[in-house]
Coordinates of C-alpha atoms in Angstrom, one line a residue:
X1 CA 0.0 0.0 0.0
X2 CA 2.7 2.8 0.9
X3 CA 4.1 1.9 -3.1
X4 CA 0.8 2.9 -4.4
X5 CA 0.7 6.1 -2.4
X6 CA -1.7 4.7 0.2
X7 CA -4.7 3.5 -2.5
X8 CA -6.4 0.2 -1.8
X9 CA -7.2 -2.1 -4.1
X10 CA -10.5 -1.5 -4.2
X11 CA -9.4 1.9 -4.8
X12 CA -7.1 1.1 -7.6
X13 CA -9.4 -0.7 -9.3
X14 CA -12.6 0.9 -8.9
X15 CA -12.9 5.0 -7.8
X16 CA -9.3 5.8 -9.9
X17 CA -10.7 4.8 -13.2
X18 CA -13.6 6.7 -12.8
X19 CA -12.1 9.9 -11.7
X20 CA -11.5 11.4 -15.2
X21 CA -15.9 11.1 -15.1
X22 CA -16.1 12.2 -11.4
X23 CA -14.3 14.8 -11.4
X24 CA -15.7 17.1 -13.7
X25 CA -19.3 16.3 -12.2
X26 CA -18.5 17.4 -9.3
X27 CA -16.7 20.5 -9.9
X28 CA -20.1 21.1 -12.2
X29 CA -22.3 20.3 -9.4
X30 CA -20.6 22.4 -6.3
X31 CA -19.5 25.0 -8.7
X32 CA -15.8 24.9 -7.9
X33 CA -13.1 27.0 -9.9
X34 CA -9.4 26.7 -9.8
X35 CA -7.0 29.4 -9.9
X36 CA -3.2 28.6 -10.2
X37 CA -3.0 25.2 -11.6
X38 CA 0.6 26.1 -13.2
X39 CA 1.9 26.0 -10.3
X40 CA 1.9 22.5 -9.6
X41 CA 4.8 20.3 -9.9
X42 CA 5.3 17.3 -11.4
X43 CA 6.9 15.6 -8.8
X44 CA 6.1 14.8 -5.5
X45 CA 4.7 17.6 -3.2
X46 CA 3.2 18.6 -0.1
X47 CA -0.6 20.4 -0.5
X48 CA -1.3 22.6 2.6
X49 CA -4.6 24.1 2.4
X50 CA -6.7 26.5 5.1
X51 CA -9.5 23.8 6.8
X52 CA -13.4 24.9 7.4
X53 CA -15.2 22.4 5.8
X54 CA -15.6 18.2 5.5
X55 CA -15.8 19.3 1.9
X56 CA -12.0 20.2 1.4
X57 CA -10.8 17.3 1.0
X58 CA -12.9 15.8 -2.0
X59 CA -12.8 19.3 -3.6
X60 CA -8.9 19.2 -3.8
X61 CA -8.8 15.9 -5.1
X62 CA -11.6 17.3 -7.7
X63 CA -8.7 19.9 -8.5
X64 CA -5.9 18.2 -8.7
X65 CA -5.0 16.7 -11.5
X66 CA -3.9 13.4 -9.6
X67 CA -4.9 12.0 -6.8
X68 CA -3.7 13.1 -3.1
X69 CA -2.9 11.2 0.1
X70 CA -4.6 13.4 3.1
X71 CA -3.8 12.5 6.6
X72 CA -7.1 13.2 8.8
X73 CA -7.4 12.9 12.6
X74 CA -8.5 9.1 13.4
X75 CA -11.6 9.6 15.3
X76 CA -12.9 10.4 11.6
X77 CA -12.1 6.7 11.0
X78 CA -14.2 5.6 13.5
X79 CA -17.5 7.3 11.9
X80 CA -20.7 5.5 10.7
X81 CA -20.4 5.8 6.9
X82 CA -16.9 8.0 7.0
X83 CA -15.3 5.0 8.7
X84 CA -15.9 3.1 5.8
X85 CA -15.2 4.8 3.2
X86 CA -11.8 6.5 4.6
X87 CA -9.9 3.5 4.3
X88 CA -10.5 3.6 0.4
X89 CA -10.0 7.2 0.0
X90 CA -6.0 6.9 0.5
X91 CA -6.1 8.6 3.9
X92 CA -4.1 8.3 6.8
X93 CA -5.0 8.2 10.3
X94 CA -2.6 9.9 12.5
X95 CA -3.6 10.6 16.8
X96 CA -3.8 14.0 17.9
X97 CA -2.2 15.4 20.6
X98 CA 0.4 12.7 21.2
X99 CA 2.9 13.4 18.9
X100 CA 2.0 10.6 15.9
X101 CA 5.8 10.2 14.8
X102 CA 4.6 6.3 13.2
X103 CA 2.2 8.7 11.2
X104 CA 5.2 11.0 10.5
X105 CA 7.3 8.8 9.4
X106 CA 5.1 6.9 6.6
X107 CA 4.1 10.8 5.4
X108 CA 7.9 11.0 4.9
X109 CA 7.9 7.6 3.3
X110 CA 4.9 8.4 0.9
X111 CA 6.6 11.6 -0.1
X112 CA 10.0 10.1 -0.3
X113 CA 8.2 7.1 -2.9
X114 CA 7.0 10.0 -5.0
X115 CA 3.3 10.4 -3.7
X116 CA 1.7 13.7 -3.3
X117 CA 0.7 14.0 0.3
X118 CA -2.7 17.1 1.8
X119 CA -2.2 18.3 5.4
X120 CA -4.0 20.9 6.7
X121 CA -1.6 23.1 9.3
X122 CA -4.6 23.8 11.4
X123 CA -5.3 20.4 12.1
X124 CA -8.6 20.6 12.3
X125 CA -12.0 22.7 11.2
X126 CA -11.9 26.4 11.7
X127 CA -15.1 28.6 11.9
X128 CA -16.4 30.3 8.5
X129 CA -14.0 33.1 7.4
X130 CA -11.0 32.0 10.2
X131 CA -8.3 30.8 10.7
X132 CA -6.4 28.6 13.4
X133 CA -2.8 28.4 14.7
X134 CA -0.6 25.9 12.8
X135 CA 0.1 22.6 14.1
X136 CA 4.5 21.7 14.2
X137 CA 3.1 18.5 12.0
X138 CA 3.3 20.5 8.3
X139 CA 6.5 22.2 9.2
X140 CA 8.2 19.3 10.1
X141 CA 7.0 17.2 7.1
X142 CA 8.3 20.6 4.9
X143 CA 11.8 20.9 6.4
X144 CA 12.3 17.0 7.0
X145 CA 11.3 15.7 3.4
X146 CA 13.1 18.8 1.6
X147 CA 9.8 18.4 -0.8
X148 CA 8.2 21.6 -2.4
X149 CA 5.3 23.0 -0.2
X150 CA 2.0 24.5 -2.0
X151 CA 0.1 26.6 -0.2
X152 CA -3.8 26.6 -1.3
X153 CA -6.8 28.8 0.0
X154 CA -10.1 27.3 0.0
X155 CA -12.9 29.9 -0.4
X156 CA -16.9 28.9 -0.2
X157 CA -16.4 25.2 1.6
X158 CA -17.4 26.4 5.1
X159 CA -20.9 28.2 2.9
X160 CA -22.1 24.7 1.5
X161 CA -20.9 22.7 4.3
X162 CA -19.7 24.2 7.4
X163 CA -18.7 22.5 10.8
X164 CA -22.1 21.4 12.6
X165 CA -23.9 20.8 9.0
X166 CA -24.5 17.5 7.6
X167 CA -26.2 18.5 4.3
X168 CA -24.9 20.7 1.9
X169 CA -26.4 24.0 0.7
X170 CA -26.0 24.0 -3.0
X171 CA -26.1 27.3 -5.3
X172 CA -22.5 28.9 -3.1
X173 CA -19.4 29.2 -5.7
X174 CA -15.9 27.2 -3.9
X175 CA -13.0 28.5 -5.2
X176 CA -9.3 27.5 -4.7
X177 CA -6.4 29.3 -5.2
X178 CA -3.0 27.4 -5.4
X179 CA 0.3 29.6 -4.8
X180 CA 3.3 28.7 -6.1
X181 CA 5.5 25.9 -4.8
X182 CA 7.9 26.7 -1.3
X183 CA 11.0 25.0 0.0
X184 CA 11.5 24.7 3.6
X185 CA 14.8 22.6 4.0
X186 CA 16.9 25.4 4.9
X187 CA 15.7 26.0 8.1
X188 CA 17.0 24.1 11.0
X189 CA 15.7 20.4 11.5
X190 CA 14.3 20.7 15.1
X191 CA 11.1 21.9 16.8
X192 CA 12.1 25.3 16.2
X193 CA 12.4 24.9 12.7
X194 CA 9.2 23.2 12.6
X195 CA 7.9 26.1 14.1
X196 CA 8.9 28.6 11.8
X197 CA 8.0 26.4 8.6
X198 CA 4.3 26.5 9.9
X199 CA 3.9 29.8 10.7
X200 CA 5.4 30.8 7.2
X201 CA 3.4 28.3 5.5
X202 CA 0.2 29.7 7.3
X203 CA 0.7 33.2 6.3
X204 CA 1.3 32.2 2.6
X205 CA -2.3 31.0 2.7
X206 CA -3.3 33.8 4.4
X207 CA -1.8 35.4 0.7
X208 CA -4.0 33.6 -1.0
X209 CA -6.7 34.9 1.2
X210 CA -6.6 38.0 -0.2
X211 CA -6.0 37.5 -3.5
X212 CA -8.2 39.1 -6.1
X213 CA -10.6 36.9 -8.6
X214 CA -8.9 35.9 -11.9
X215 CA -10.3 33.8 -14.9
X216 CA -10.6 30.3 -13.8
X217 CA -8.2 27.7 -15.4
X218 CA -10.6 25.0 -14.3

């Protein structure tokens, strides 16, 4: 499974064939527009987008043009229907709180094998239109993997689906902006460093915050 960047094989066989059809529906159906799609690499990256919405997740893989490994808090895996369907959706569970380092270390693995790994530096939800405090977790994945680091803002999730919501509001236009690709390596490889990569990294999606509308490339 870490070879195939965390997909099972139900995934392989089934949901990854049928993205090139999924996709477009359901950037069609939750009106979602992309803005900086040059900027991704080829290569192996990490994806650090702002958080306020379950939504994120399935609209970043709608974005992207392949598919992304996300590591998600595990109490997630332990939902009713999300429990289930996790597991297929190449995500990692990793414990809050505790210091994860097994987590850590297969993030750097996946990265390392060429995969193209989402966390989200707040760690969890925020409240429509904030922003939290970065977790050391994305700073210490930037700085230890030496990988480029996209920052992306997510504008409109936390409309259609925000935290305490179980059924979208459709009609709301998501868009994402994607800002160019970051290094991190050069800052020192210790909790300090960390520190400093996540803060950075925040505020460069804070950028993207404020950036002004431009013709969608999506």
């Amino acid at each position: 499974m870490k070879n195939d960047c965390y997909l099972s094989r139900f995934s392989k066989l089934f949901i990854v064939p049928l993205c090139h059809v999924i996709k477009p529906l359901f950037r069609s159906f939750f009106k979602v527009k992309a803005y900086g799609l040059e900027n991704i690499p080829e290569d192996s990256y990490l994806v650090a987008p702002n958080h306020r919405s379950y939504l994120d997740p399935p609209v970043l893989n709608a974005v992207f043009p392949k598919h992304l490994t996300f590591i998600a808090k595990e109490e997630l895996f332990r939902a009713p229907i999300l429990g289930i369907l996790l597991p297929h959706m190449s995500t990692i569970p990793i414990k809050r709180g505790v210091g994860d380092l097994q987590t850590l270390k297969l993030a750097l693995e996946l990265l390392h094998a060429g995969c193209r790994l989402c966390v989200f530096p707040e760690g969890t939800r925020a409240k429509p239109g904030e922003f939290l405090k970065p977790k050391l977790g994305i700073g210490l994945l930037a700085v230890k993997s030496k990988k480029p680091v996209l920052p992306v803002y997510i504008d409109g999730t936390d409309k259609v689906l925000p935290r305490g919501k179980k059924i979208p509001s459709i009609g709301h236009t998501i868009r994402v902006f994607i800002g160019k690709p970051k290094r991190y390596d050069f800052l020192e490889d210790n909790p300090k460093g960390y520190k400093v990569a996540s803060n950075m990294i925040m505020e460069e999606i804070k950028k993207l915050s404020k950036q002004s509308t431009e013709p969608p490339l999506l």
